[in-house]
Coordinates of C-alpha atoms and ligand atoms in Angstrom, one line a residue:
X1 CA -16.2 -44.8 6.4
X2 CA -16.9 -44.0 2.9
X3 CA -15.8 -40.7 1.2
X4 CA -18.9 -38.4 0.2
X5 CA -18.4 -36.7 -3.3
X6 CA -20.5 -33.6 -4.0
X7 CA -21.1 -32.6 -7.6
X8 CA -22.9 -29.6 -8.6
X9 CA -22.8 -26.8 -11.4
X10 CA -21.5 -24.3 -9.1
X11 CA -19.9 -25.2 -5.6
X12 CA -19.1 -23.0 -2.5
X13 CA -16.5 -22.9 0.0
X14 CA -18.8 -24.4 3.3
X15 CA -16.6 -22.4 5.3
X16 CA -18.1 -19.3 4.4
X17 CA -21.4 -18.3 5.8
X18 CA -23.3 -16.3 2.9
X19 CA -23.2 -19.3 1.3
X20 CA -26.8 -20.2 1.8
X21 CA -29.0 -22.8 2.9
X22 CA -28.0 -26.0 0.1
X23 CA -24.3 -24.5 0.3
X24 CA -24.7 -25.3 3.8
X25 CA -26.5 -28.2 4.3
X26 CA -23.9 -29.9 1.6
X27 CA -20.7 -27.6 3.1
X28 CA -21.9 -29.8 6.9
X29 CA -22.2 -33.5 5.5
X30 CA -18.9 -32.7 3.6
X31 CA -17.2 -31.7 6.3
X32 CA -18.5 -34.9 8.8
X33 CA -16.4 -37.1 6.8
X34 CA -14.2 -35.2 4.7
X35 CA -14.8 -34.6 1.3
X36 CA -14.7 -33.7 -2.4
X37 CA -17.0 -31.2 -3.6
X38 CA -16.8 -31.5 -7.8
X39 CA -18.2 -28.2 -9.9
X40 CA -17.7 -25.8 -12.5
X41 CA -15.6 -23.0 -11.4
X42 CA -17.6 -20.0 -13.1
X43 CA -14.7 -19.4 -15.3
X44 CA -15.2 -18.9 -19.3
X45 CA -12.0 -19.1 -21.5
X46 CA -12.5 -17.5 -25.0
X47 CA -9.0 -19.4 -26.1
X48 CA -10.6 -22.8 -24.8
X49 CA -11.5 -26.2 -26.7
X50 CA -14.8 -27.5 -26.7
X51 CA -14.8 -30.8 -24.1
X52 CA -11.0 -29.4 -22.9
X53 CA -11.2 -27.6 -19.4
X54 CA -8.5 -27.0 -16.8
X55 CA -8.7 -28.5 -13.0
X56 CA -8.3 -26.6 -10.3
X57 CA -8.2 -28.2 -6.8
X58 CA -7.9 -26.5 -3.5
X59 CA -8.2 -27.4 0.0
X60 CA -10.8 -25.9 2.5
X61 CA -10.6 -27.4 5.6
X62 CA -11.8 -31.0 5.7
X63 CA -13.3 -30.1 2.4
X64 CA -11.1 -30.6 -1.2
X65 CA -12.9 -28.5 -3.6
X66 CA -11.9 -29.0 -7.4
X67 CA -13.3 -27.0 -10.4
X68 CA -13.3 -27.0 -14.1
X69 CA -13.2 -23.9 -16.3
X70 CA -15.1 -23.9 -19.4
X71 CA -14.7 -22.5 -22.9
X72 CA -17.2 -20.4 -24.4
X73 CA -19.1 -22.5 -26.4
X74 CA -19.3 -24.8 -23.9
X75 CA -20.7 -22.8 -21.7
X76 CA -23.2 -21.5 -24.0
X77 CA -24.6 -24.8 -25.6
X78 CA -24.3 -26.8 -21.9
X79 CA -25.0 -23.9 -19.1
X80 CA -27.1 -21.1 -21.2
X81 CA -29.0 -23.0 -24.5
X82 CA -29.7 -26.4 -23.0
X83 CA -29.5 -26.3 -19.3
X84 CA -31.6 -22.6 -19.0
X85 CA -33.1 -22.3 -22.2
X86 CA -34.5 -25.7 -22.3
X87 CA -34.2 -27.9 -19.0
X88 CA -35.4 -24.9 -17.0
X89 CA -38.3 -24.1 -18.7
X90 CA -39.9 -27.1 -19.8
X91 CA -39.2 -28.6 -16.3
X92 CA -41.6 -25.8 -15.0
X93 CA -44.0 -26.8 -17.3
X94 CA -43.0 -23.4 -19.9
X95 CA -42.9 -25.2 -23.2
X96 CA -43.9 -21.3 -24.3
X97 CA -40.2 -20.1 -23.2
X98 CA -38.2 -23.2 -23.7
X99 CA -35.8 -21.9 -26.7
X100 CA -35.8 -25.1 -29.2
X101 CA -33.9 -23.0 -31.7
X102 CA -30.1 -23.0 -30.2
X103 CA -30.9 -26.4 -28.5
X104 CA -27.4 -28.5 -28.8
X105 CA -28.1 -31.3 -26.9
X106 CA -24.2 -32.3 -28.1
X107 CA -23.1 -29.6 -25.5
X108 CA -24.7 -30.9 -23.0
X109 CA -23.7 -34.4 -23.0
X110 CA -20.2 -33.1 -23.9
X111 CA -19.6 -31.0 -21.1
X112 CA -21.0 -33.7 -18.4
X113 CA -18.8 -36.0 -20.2
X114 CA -15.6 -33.5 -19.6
X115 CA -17.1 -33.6 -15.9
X116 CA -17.4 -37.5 -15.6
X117 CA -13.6 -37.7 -17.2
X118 CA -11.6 -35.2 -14.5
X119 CA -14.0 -36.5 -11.8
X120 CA -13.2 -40.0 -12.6
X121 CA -9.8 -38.8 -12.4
X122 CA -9.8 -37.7 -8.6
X123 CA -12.2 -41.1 -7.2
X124 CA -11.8 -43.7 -4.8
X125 CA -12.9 -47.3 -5.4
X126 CA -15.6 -46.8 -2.1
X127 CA -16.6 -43.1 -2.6
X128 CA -20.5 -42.2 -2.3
X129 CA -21.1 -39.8 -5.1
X130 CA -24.1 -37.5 -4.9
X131 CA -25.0 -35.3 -7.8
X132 CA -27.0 -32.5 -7.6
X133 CA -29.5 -30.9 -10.5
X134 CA -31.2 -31.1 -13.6
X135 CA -26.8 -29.5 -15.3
X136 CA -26.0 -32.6 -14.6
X137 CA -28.7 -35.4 -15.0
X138 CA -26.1 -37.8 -17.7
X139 CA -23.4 -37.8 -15.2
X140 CA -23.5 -41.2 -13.5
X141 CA -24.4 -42.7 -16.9
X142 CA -20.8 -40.9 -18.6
X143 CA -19.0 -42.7 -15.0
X144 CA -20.4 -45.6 -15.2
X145 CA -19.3 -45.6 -19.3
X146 CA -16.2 -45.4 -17.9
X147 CA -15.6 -48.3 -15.6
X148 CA -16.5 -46.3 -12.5
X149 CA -18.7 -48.8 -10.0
X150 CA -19.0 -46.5 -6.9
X151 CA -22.6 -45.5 -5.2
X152 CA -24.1 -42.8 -7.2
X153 CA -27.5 -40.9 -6.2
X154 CA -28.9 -37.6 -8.1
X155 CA -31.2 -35.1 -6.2
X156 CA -33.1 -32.6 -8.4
X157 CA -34.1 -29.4 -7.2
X158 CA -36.8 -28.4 -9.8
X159 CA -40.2 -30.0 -10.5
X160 CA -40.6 -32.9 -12.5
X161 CA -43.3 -32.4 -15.0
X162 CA -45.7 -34.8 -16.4
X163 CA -44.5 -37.1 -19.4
X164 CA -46.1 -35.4 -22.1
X165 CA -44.4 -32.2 -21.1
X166 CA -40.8 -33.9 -20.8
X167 CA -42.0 -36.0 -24.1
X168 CA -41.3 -32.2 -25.7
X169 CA -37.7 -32.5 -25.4
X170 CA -35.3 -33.9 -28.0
X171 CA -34.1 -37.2 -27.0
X172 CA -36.3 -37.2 -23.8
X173 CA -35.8 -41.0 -23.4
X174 CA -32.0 -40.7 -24.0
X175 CA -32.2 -38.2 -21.0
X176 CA -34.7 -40.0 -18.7
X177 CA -33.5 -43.3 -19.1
X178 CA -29.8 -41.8 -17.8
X179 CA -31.4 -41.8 -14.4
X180 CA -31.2 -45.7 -14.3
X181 CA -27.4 -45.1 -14.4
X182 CA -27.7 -44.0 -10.1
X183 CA -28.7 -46.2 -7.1
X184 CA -31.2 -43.0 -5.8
X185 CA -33.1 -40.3 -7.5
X186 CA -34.4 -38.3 -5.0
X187 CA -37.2 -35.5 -6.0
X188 CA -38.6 -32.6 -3.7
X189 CA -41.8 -33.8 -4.1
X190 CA -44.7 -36.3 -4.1
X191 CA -45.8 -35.4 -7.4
X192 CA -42.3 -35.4 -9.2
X193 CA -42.4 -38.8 -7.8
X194 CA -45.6 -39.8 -9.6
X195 CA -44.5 -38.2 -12.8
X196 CA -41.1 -39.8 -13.0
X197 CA -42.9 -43.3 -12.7
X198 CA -45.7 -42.3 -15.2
X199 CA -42.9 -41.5 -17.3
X200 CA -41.1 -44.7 -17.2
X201 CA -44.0 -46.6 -17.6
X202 CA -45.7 -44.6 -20.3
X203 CA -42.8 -43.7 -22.6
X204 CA -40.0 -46.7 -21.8
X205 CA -42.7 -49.4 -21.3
X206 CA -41.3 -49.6 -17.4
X207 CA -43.0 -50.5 -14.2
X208 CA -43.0 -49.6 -10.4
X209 CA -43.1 -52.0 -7.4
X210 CA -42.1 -52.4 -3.6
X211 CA -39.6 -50.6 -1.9
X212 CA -39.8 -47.3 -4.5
X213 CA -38.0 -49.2 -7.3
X214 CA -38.8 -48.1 -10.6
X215 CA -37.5 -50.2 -13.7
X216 CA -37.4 -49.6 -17.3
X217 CA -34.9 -50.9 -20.5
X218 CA -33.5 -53.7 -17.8
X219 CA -31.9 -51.4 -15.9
X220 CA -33.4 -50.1 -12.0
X221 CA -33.5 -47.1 -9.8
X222 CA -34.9 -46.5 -6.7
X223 CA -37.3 -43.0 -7.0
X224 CA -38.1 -41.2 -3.6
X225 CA -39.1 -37.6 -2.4
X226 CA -37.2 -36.0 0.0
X227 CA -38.3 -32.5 0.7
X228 CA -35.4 -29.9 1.1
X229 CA -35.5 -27.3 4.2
X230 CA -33.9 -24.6 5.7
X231 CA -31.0 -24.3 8.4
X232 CA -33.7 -23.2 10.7
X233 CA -30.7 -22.8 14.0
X234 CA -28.6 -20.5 11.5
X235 CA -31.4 -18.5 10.2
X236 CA -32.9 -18.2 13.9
X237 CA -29.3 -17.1 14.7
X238 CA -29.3 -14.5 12.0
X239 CA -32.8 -13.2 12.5
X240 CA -30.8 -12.1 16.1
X241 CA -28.4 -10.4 14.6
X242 CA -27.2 -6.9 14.4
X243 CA -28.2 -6.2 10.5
X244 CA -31.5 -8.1 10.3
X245 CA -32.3 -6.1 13.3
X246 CA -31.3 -3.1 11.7
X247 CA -33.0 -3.8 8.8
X248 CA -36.6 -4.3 10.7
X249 CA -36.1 -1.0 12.3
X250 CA -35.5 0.7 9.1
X251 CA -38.9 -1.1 7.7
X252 CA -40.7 0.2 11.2
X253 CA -39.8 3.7 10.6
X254 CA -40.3 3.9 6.6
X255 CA -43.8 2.7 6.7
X256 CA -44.7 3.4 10.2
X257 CA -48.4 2.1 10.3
X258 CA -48.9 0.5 7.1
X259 CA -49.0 -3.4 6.6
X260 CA -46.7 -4.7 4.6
X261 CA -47.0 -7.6 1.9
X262 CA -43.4 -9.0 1.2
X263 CA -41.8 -10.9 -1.4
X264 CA -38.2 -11.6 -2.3
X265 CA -37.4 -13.9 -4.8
X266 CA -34.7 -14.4 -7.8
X267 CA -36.5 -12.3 -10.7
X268 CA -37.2 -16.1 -12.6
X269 CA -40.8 -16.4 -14.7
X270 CA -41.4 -19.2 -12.7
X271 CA -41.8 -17.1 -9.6
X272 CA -45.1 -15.7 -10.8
X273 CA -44.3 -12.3 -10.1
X274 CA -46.7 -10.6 -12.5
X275 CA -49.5 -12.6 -11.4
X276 CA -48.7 -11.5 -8.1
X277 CA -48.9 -8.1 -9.0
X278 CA -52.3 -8.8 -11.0
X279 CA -53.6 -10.0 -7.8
X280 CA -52.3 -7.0 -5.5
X281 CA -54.0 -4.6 -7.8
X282 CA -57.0 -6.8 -7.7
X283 CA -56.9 -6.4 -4.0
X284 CA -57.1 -2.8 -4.1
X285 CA -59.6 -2.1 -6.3
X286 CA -62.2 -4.8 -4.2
X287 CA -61.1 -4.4 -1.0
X288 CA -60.3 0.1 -1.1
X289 CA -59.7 -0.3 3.0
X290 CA -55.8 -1.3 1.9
X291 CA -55.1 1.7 -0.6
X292 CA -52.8 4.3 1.7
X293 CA -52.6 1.8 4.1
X294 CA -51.0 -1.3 2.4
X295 CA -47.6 -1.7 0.7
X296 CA -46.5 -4.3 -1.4
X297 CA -42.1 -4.6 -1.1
X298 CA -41.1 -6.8 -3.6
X299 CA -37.5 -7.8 -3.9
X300 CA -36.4 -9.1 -7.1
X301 CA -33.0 -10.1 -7.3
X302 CA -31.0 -10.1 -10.9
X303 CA -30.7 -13.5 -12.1
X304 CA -29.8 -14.7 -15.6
X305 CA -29.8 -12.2 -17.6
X306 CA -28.6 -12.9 -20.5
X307 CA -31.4 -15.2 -21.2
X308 CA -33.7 -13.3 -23.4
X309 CA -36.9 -14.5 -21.7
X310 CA -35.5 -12.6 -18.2
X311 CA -34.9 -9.4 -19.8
X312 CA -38.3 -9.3 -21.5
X313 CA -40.0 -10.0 -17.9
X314 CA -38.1 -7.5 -16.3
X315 CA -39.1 -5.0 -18.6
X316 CA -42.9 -6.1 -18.0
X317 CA -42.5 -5.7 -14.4
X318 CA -41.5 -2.5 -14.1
X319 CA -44.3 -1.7 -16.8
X320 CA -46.9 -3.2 -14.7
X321 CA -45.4 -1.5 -11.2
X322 CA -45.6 1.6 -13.0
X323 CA -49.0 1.6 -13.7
X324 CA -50.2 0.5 -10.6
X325 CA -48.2 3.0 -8.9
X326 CA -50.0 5.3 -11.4
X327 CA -53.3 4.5 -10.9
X328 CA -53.4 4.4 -7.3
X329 CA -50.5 5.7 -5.8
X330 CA -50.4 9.5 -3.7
X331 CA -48.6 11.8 -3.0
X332 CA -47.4 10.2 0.3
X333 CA -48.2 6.5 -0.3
X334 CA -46.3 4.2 -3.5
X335 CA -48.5 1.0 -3.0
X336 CA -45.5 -1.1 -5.1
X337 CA -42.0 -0.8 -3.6
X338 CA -40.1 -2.8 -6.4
X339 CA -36.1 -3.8 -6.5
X340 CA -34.7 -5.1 -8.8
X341 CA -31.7 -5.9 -6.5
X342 CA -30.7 -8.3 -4.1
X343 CA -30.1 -8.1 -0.2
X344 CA -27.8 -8.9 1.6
X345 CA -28.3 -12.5 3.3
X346 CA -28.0 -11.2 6.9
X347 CA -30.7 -8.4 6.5
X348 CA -33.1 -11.1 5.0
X349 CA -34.8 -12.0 8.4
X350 CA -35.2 -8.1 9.2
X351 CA -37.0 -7.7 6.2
X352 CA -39.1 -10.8 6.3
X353 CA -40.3 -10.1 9.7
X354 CA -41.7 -6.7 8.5
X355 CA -44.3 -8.6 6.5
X356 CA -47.5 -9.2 7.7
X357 CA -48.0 -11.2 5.0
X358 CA -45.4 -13.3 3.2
X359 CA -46.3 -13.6 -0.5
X360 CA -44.8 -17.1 -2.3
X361 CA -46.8 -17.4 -4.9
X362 CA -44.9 -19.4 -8.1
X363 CA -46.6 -20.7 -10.9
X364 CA -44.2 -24.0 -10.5
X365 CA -41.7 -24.4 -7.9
X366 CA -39.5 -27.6 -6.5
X367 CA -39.8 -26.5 -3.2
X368 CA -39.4 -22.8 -2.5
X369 CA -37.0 -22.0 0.4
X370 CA -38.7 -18.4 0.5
X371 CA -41.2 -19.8 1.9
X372 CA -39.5 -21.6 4.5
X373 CA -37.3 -18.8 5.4
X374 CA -40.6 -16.2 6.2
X375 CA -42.1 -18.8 8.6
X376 CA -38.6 -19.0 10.5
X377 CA -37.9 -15.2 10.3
X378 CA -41.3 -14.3 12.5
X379 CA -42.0 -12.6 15.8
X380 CA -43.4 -15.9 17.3
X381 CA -45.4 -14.0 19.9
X382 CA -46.8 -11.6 16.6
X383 CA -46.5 -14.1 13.9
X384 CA -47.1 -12.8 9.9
X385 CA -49.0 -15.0 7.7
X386 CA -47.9 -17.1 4.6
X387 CA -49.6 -16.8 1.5
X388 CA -48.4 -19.9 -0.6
X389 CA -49.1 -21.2 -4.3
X390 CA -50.4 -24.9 -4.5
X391 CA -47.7 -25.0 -7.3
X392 CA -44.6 -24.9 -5.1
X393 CA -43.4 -28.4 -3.8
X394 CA -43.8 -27.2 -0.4
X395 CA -47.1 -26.9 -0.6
X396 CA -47.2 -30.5 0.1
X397 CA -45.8 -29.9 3.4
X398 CA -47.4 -26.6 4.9
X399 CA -51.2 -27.4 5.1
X400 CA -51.2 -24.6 7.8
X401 CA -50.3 -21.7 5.0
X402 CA -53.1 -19.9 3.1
X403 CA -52.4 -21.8 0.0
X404 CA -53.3 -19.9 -3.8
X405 CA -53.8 -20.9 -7.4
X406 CA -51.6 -17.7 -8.8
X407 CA -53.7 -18.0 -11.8
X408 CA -57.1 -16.8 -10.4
X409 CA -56.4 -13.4 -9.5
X410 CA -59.9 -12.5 -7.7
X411 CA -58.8 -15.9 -5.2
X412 CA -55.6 -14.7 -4.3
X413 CA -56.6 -10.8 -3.9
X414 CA -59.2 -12.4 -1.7
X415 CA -56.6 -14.6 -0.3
X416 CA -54.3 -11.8 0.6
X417 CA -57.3 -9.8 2.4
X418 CA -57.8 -12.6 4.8
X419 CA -54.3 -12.7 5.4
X420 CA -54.4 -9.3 6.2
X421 CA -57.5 -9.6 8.4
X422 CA -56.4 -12.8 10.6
X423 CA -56.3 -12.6 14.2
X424 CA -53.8 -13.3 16.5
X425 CA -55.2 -16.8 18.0
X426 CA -55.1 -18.3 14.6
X427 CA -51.6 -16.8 13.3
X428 CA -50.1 -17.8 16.0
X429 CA -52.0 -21.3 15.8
X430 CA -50.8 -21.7 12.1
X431 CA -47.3 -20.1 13.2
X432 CA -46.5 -22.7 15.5
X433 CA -47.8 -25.6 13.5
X434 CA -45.6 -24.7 10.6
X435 CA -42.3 -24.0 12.8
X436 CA -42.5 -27.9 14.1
X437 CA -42.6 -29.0 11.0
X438 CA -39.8 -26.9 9.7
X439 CA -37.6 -28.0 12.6
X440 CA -38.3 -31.7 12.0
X441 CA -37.7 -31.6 8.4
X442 CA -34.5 -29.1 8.0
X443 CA -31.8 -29.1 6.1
X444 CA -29.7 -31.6 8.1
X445 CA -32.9 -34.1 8.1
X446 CA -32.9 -33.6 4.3
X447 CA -28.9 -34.3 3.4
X448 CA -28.6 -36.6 6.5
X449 CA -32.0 -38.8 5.2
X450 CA -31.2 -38.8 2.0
X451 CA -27.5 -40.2 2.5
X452 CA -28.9 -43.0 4.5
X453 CA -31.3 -44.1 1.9
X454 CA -28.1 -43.8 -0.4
X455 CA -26.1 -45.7 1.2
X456 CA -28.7 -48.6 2.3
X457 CA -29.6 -48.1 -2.2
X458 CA -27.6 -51.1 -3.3
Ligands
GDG1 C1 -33.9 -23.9 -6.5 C2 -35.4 -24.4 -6.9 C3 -35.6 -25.1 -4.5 C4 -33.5 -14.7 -3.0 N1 -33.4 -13.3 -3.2 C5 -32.4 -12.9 -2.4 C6 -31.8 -14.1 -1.8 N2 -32.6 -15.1 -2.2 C7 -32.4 -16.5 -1.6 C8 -33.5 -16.9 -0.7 C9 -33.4 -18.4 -0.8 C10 -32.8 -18.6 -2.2 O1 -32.3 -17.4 -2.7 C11 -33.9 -19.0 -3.2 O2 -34.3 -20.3 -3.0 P1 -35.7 -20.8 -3.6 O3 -35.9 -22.2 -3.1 O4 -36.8 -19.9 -3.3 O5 -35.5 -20.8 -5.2 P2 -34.4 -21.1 -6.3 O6 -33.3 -20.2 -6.3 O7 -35.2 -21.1 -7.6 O8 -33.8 -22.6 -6.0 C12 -36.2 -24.3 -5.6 C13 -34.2 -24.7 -4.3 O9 -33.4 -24.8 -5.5 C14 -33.5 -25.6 -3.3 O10 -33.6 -27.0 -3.6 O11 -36.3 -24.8 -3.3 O12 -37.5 -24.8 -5.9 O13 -35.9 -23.6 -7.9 O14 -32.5 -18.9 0.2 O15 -33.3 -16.3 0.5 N3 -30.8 -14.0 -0.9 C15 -30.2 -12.8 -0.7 N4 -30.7 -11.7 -1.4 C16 -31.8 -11.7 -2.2 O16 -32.2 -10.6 -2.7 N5 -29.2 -12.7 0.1

């Protein structure tokens, strides 16, 4: 059986619960067969030499993990300037916050090339290589530069956007037309799928035909979606569990009688967190009935911040909590409950459950495990309801949620009260509806489907 090489920016050791759901899903197949799991090891040198980086390897159990350290100016021109300053954005459709100025493509490519060299170093002629994220897009195409002939499939975890968005890149094509260097491209979604074929045949002069091949400049790849989900078993196990029962009681006795909106999310602008916000103050001015007896707890967790454009949002949220706080708040009721702090992944389902509405509401999303992970966490007898944006890829798959454009404020405010207002026949109707789904299509359905199509790709 063939070896299955993992490579991502960061990497985990599967061994180790907190990991998460892709840590996981990836840590599981890895361990089936045995494997190599390839990253960056989080490390900057100051001393270092752009393109130079030490290898680390390590063994847990089944699993070899090896890392590379970077230097600083690698890490700033591949990881911060184009990977999160420009990848990130524009792939969410935020030309607005996409940072053209300290773009160094060079970076980029040199980095995945330092990648492709101590990779190729550490291969087996009849490895499957599986790549993972719009870091590392040029990878296969530095491998394959290099003699290396093994399987190679990419999966990316943001959206696609449409080509005119991509076409604002510099050296679009050169990045794009690296895709053709894997056997499988595998997006969350439907519509990434349809963009990444508009793409090649509107800006390479491509086509599309049978059997999800897409070809372009000679060369072919095979484009497919393949929805991520959760480890519904482990997060069903944790949701049983001391602290995430803990964490519900806590909820129970701090607002007692009041409903409770949730959301926990990285603070990222592609959450739409202030429009959110917008559309929870919207609720209480039209629908008065929730002020004193509705609380929005919104969980915000730190993320990247030393990107400028996080730090400037940040600031804006806790303007914009103020003042609704402010305007409506009393003595014994703060209508915003705002962290900006993470929680610890065991309490998660505990606080989840408390909602009786779970707010998902991104401007742009690949898939949103958020949402996923509210569904799971519920009472099943008492189930809350899921307020989801059509802009996160998983709106394709959960018809059954009370899907929002965050954009129009009055829809979602109004959105929210009917949320509020359901009745028990249909939560529990839409409750169930969107837990069969969610067992069908997991995480192990995800890493286990996509392998297969690898592996049947050439
Ligand atoms: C990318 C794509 C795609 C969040 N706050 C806390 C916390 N989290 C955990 C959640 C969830 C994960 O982080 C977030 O996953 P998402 O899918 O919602 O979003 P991204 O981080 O942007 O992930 C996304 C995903 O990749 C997978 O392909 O779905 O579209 O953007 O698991 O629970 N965890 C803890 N404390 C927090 O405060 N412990």
């Amino acid at each position: 059986m063939s070896r299955l090489v993992v490579v991502s920016n960061r990497i985990a050791d599967p061994r180790k619960s907190a990991a998460g759901g892709l840590a996981v899903a990836v840590g599981q197949a890895l361990e089936t067969t045995g494997g190599l799991w390839f990253g960056w090891s989080g490390k900057i040198r100051e001393d270092g030499t752009p393109g130079e980086g030490e290898l680390h390897t390590s063994q847990a159990g089944k699993v070899q993990l090896a890392t590379v350290d970077l230097c600083r100016e690698d890490y700033d021109s591949y990881y911060l300037n184009h990977s999160n300053g420009v990848l990130w954005p524009v792939f969410h459709y935020r030309l607005d916050l996409a940072d053209f100025s300290t773009n160094d493509l060079s970076g980029y490519r040199r980095v995945n090339k330092l990648f492709a060299h101590k990779l190729k170093a550490l291969l087996k002629p009849d490895d499957i290589i599986w790549v993972h994220d719009y870091h590392l897009i040029p990878l296969a195409a530095e491998l394959r530069a290099m003699g290396c002939q093994q399987r190679m499939g990419f999966f990316l975890h943001i959206p696609l956007p449409p080509p005119l968005i991509m076409a604002a890149i510099p050296q679009h094509d050169w990045l794009m037309r690296s895709l053709f260097a894997y056997d499988l491209v595998g997006f969350q979604s439907q519509a990434d799928v349809t963009h990444f074929r508009h793409y090649a045949e509107t800006e390479l002069k491509g086509s599309y035909g049978p059997d999800d091949i897409v070809e372009a400049s000679g060369a072919q790849v095979r484009a497919k979606a393949f929805p991520i989900g959760i480890d519904v078993d482990e997060f069903q196990t944790l949701a049983k569990g001391k602290d995430a029962l803990e964490m519900y009681d806590q909820m129970q006795k701090t607002y007692g009688q009041r409903k409770l909106l949730v959301g926990v999310e990285r603070l990222d602008y592609s959450k739409g967190l202030r429009h959110r916000l917008y559309a929870f103050r919207q609720l209480l001015e039209s629908y008065p009935e929730n002020r004193g007896a509705t609380t929005l707890v919104q969980i915000a967790s730190p993320s990247r911040e030393s990107v400028e454009a996080y730090d400037l949002l940040r600031q804006r949220l806790e303007s914009l909590t103020g003042s609704i706080n402010g305007d409506f708040g009393e003595l014994d009721w703060t209508p915003v409950r705002y962290i900006h702090r993470s929680v610890a992944r065991k309490r998660l389902p505990g606080l989840y459950r408390s909602g009786s509405v779970g707010l998902v509401t991104p401007l742009r999303d690949g898939m949103n495990l958020v949402a996923k992970e509210y569904v799971v966490a519920q009472n099943e007898k008492d189930p809350g309801v899921l307020v989801l944006s059509r802009f996160a890829g998983a709106a394709e798959q959960l018809d059954e949620a009370l899907q929002v454009n965050p954009y129009d404020t009055a829809q979602m405010a109004e959105t929210i009260q009917r949320a509020l207002q359901m009745g028990l026949p249909e939560r529990l109707e839409r409750h169930s509806a969107l837990m069969q789904r969610m067992k069908a299509q997991d995480v192990h359905w995800w890493s286990q489907t996509y392998l297969a199509d690898l592996n049947a790709s050439r």
